[in-house]
mmCIF file of C-alpha atoms in Angstrom:
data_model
loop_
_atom_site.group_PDB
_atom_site.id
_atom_site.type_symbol
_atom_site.label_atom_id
_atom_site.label_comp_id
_atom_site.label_asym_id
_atom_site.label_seq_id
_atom_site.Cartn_x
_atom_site.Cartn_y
_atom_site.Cartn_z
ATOM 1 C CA UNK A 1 -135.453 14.491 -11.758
ATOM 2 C CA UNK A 2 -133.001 15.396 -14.515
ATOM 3 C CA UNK A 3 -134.080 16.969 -17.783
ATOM 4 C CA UNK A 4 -132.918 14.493 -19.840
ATOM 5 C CA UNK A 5 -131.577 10.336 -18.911
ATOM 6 C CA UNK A 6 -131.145 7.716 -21.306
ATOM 7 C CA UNK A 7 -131.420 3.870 -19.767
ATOM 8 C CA UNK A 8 -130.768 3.350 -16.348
ATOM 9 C CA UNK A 9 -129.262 -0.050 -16.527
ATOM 10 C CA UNK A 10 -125.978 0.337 -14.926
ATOM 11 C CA UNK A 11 -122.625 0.465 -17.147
ATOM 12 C CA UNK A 12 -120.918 -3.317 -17.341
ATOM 13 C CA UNK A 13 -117.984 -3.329 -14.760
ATOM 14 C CA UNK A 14 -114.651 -3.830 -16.418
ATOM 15 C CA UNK A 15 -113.441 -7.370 -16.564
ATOM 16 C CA UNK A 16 -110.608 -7.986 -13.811
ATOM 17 C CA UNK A 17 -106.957 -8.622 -15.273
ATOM 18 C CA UNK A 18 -106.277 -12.514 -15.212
ATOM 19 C CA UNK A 19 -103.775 -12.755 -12.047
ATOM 20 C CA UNK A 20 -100.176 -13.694 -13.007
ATOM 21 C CA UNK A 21 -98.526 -16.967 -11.340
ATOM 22 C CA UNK A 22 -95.607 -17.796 -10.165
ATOM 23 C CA UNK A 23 -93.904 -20.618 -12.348
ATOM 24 C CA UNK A 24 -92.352 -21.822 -9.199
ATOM 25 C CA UNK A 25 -95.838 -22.655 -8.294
ATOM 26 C CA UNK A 26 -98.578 -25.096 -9.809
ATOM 27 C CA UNK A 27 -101.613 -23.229 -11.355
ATOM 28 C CA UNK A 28 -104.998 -24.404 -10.222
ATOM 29 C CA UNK A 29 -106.654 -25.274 -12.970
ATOM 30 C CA UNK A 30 -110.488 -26.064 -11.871
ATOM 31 C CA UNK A 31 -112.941 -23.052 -12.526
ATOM 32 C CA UNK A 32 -114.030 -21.242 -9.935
ATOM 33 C CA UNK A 33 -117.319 -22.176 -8.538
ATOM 34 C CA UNK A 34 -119.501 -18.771 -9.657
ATOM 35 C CA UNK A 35 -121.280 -17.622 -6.806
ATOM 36 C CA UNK A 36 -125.838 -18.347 -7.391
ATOM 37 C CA UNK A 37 -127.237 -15.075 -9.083
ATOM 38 C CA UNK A 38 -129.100 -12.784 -6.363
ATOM 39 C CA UNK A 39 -132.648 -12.847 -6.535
ATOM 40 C CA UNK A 40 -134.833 -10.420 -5.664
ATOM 41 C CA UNK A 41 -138.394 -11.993 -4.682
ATOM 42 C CA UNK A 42 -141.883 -9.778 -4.119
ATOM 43 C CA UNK A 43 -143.016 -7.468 -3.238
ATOM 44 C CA UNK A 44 -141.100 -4.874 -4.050
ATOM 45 C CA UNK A 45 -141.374 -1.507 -3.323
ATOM 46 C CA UNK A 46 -141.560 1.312 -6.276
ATOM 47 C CA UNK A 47 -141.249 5.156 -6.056
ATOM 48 C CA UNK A 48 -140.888 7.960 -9.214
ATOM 49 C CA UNK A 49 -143.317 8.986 -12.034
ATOM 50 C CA UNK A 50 -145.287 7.937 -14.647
ATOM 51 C CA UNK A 51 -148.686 7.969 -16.981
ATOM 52 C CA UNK A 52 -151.282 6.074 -17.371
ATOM 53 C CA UNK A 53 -153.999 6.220 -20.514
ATOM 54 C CA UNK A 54 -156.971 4.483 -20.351
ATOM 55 C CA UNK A 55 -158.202 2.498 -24.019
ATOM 56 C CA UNK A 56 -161.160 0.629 -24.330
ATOM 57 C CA UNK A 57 -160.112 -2.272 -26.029
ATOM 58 C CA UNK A 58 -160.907 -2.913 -29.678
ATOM 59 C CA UNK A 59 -161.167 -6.352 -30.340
ATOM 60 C CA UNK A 60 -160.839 -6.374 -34.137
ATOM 61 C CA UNK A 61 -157.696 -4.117 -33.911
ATOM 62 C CA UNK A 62 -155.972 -6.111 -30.551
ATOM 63 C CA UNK A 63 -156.838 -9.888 -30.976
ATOM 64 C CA UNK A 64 -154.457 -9.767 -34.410
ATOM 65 C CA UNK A 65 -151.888 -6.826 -33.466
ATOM 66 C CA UNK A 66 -151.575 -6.641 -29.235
ATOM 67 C CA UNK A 67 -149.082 -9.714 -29.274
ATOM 68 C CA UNK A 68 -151.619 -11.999 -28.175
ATOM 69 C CA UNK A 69 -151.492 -16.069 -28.635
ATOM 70 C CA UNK A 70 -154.180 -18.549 -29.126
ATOM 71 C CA UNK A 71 -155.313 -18.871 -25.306
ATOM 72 C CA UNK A 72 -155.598 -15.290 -25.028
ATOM 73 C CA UNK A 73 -157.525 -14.839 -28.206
ATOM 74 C CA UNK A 74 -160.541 -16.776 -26.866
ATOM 75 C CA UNK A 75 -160.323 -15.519 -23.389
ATOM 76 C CA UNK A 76 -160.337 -11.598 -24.703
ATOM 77 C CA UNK A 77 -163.454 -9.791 -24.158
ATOM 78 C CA UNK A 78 -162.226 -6.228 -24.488
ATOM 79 C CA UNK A 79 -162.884 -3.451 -22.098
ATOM 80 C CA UNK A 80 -161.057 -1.301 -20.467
ATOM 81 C CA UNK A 81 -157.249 -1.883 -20.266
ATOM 82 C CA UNK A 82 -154.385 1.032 -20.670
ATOM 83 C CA UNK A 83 -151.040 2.631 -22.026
ATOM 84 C CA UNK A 84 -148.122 3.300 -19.495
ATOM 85 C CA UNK A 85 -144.941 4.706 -19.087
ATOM 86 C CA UNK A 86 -142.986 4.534 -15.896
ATOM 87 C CA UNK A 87 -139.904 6.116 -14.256
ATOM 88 C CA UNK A 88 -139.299 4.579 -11.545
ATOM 89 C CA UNK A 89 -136.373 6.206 -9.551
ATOM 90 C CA UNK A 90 -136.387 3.753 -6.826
ATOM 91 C CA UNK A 91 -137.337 -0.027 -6.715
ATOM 92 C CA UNK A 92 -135.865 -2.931 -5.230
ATOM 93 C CA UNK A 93 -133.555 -3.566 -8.412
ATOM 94 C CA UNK A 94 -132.986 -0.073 -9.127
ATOM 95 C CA UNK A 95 -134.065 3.119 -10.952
ATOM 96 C CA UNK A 96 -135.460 2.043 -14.670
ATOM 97 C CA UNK A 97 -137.909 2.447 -17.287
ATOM 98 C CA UNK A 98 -141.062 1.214 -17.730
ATOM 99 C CA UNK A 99 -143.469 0.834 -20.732
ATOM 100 C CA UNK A 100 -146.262 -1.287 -21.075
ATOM 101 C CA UNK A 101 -149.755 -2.237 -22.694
ATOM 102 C CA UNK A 102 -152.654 -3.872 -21.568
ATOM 103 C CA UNK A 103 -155.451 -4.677 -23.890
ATOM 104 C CA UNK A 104 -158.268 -4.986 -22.062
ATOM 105 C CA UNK A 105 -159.766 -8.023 -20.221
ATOM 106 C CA UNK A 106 -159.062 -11.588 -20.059
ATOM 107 C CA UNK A 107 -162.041 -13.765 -18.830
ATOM 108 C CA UNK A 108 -160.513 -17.212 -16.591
ATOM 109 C CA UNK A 109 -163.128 -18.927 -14.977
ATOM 110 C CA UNK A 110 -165.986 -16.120 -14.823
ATOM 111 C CA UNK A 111 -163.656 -13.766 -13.618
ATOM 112 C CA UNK A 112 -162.715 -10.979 -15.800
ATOM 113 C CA UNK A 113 -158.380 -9.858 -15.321
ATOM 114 C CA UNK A 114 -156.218 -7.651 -16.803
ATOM 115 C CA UNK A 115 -152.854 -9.113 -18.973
ATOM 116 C CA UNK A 116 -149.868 -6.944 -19.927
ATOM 117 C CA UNK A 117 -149.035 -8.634 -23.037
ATOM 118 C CA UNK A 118 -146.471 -5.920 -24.168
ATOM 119 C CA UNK A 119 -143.625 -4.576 -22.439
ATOM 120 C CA UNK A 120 -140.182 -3.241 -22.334
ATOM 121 C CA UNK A 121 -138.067 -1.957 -19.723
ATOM 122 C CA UNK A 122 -134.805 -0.924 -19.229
ATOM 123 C CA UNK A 123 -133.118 -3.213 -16.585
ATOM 124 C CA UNK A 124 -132.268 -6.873 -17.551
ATOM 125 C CA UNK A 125 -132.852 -7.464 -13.730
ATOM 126 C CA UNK A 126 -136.190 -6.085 -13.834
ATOM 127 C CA UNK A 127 -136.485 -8.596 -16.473
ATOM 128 C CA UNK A 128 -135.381 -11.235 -15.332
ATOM 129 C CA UNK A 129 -137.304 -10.898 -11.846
ATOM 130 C CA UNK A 130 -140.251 -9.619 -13.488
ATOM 131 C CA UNK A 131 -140.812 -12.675 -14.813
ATOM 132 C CA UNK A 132 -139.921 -14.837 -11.578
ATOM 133 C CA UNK A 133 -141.976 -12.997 -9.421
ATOM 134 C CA UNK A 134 -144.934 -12.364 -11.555
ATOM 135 C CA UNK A 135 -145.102 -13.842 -15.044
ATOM 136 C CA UNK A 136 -144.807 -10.560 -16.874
ATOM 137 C CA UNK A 137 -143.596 -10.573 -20.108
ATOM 138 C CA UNK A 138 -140.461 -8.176 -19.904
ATOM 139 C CA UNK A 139 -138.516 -7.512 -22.441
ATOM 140 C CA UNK A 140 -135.327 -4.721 -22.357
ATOM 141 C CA UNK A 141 -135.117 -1.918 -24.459
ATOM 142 C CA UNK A 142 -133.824 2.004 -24.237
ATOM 143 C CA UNK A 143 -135.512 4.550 -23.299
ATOM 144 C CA UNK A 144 -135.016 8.390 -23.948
ATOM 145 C CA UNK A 145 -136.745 10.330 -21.021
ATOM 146 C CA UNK A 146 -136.620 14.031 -21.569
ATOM 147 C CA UNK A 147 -139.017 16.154 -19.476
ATOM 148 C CA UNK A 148 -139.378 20.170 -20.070
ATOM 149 C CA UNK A 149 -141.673 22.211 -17.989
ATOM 150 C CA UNK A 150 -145.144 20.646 -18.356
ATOM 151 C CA UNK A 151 -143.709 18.309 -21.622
ATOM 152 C CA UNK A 152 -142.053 15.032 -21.401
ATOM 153 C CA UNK A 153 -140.945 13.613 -24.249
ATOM 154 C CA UNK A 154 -139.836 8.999 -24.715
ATOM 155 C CA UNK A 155 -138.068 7.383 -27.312
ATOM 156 C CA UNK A 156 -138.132 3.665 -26.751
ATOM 157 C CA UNK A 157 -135.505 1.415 -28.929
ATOM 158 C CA UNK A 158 -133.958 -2.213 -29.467
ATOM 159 C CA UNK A 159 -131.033 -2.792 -31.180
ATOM 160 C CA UNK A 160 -130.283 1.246 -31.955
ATOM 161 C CA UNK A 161 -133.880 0.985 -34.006
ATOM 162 C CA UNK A 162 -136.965 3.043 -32.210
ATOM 163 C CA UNK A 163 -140.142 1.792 -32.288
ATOM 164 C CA UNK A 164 -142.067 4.092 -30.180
ATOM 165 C CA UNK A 165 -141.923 7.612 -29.659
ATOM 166 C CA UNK A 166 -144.980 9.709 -27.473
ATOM 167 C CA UNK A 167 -145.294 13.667 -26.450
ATOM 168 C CA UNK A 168 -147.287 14.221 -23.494
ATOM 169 C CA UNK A 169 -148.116 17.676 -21.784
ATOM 170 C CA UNK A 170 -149.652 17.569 -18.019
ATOM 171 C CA UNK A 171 -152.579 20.285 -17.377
ATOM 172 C CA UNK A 172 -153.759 21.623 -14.374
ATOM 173 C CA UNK A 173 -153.829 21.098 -11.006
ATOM 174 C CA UNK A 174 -152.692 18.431 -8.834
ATOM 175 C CA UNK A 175 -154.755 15.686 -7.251
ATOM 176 C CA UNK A 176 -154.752 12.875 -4.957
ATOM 177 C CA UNK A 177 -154.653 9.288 -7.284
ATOM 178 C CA UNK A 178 -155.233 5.649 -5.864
ATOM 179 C CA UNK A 179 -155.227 2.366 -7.594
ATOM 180 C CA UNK A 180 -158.406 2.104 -5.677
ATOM 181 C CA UNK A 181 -160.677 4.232 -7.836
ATOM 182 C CA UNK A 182 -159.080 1.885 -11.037
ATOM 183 C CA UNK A 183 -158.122 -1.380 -9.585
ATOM 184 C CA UNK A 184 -156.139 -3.450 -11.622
ATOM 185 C CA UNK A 185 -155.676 -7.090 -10.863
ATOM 186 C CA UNK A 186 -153.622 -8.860 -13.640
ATOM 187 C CA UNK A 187 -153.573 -12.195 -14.767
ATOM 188 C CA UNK A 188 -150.032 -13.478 -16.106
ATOM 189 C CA UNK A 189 -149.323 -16.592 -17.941
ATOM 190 C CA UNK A 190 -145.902 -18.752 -16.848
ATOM 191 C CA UNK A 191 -143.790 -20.441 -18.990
ATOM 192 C CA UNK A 192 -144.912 -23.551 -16.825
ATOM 193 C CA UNK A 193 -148.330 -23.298 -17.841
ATOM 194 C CA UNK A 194 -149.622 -21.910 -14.283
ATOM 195 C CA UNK A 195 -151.629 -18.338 -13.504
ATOM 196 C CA UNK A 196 -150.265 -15.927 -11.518
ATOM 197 C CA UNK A 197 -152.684 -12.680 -9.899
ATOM 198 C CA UNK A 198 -151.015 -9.677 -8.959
ATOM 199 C CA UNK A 199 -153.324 -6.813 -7.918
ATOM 200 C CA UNK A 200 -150.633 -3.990 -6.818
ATOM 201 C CA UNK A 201 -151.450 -0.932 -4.804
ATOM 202 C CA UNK A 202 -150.568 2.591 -5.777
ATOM 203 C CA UNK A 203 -150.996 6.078 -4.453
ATOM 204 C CA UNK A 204 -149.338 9.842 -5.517
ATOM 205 C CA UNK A 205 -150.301 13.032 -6.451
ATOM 206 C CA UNK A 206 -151.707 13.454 -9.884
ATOM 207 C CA UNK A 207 -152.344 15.782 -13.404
ATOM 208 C CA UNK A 208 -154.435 15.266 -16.036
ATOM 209 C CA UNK A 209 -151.879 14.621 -19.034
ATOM 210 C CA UNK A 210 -152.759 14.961 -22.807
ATOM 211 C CA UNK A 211 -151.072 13.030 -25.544
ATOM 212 C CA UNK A 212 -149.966 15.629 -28.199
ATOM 213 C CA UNK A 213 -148.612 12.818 -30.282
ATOM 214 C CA UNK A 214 -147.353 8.838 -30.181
ATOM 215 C CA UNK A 215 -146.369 6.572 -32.860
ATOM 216 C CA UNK A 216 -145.060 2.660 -32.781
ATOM 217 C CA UNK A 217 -143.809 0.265 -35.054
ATOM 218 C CA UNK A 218 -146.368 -2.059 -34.802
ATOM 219 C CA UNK A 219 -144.377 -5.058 -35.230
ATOM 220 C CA UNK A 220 -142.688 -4.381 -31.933
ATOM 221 C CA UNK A 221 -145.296 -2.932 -30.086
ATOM 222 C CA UNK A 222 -149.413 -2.112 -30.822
ATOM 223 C CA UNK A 223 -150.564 1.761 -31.985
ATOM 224 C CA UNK A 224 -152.664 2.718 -29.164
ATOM 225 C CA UNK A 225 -154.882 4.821 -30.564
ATOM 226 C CA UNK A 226 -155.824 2.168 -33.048
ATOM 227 C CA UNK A 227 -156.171 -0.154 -30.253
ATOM 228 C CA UNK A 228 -158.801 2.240 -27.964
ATOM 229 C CA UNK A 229 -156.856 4.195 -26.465
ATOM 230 C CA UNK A 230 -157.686 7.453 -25.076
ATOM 231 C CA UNK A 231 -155.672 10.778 -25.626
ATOM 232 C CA UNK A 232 -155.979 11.837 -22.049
ATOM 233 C CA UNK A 233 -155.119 10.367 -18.749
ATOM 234 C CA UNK A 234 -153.310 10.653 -15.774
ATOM 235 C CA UNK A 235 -149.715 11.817 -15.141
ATOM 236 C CA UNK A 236 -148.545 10.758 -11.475
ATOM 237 C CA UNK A 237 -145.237 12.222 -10.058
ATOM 238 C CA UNK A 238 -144.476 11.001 -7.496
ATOM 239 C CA UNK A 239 -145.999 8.115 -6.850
ATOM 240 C CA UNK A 240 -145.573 5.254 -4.447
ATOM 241 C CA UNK A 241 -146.710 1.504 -5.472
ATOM 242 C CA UNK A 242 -146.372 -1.847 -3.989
ATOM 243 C CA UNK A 243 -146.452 -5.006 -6.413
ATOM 244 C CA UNK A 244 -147.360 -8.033 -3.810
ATOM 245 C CA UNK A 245 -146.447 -11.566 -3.822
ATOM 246 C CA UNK A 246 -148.366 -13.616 -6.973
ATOM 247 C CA UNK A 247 -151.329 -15.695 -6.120
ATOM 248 C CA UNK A 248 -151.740 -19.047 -8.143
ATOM 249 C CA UNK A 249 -154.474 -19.063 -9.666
ATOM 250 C CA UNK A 250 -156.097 -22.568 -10.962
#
């Protein structure tokens, strides 16, 4: 892993020069037929490092400032959701950036699920399919990744303006981590109206990690600690995770 990488999105390819013609020769002048956009459907298969912070969900503090709309409002019960920040350095779309917050639970039919109602990342593909696949609410931003020793340090920004900034130190030794001791099923909202359920599956080897300081604009993206959150957690590197093909859920 480098010390320091700024977004991952690769660099626009120069447009082509227009080919010349022959005047002795009649110019086609229908457009090209573009060829369809590639897709790339779940699951997918993830690999690199990351953290994850627990919160326990304030509901005063999330139902007005964790981007959430009418529907979610009266499904929120609170609980335990989390903070996370992502490298991954493999995926089926590429290395990028991840960062992400879940508030807590959503209650759909008796069932309690988590939603990811904020997050950025730094691939428009990752958008893009993120939202196919799974109904998450991607949106791209940059990310600043700079990791010293037992610090790592992200700046997250849109439009050349930052609106989140975190310091995190890992302590100790490491340890074996599962998404089976904290299983997270989510619950995503399409534009269509329809649910879908992703519960992915991760495994790595682990450090406790300690938040030495974080800040947001909260117009772009909630204060954690104001939302629950917890100043410890879990820093995984590397880890492996699988995100599955959605369920529909009625």
């Amino acid at each position: 892993m480098k010390a320091t990488a700024s977004s991952k999105v690769k660099p626009k390819t120069k447009a082509s020069k227009t080919t010349q013609h022959s005047p002795k020769k009649a110019t086609n002048t229908k457009s090209k037929t573009q060829s369809p956009k590639r897709h790339f459907p779940a699951p997918w298969s993830l690999t690199g490092e990351g953290f994850l912070f627990p919160l326990f969900g304030r509901k005063s503090y999330n139902s007005e400032m964790a981007f959430l709309d009418e529907e979610d409002r009266k499904s929120y019960k609170g609980g335990l959701g989390s903070l996370m920040l992502v490298n991954y350095e493999r995926s089926d779309v590429g290395p990028y950036y991840e960062l992400l917050y879940i508030p807590g639970n959503f209650e759909h039919k008796d069932t309690n699920y988590k939603r990811i109602t904020r997050i950025f990342v730094s691939s428009q593909t990752s958008v893009d399919e993120g939202i196919r696949n799974w109904a998450i609410p991607k949106e791209r931003a940059d990310f600043v990744w700079k990791k010293e020793g037992s610090i790592t340090k992200v700046e997250v920004s849109r439009d050349g303006k930052t609106f989140f900034k975190i310091k995190i130190r890992t302590l100790g030794f490491n340890f074996p981590v599962s998404t089976s001791i904290l299983p997270y099923v989510l619950l995503q909202k399409a534009e269509d109206g329809s649910k879908l359920s992703t519960a992915f599956i991760g495994t790595g080897k682990g450090k406790f990690a300690r938040i030495e300081s974080v800040w947001s604009d909260e117009t772009i993206f909630p204060d954690f600690i104001k939302g629950g959150g917890m100043k410890t957690g879990i820093g995984a590197s590397p880890f492996h995770l699988t995100f599955p093909v959605a369920e529909n859920v009625e």
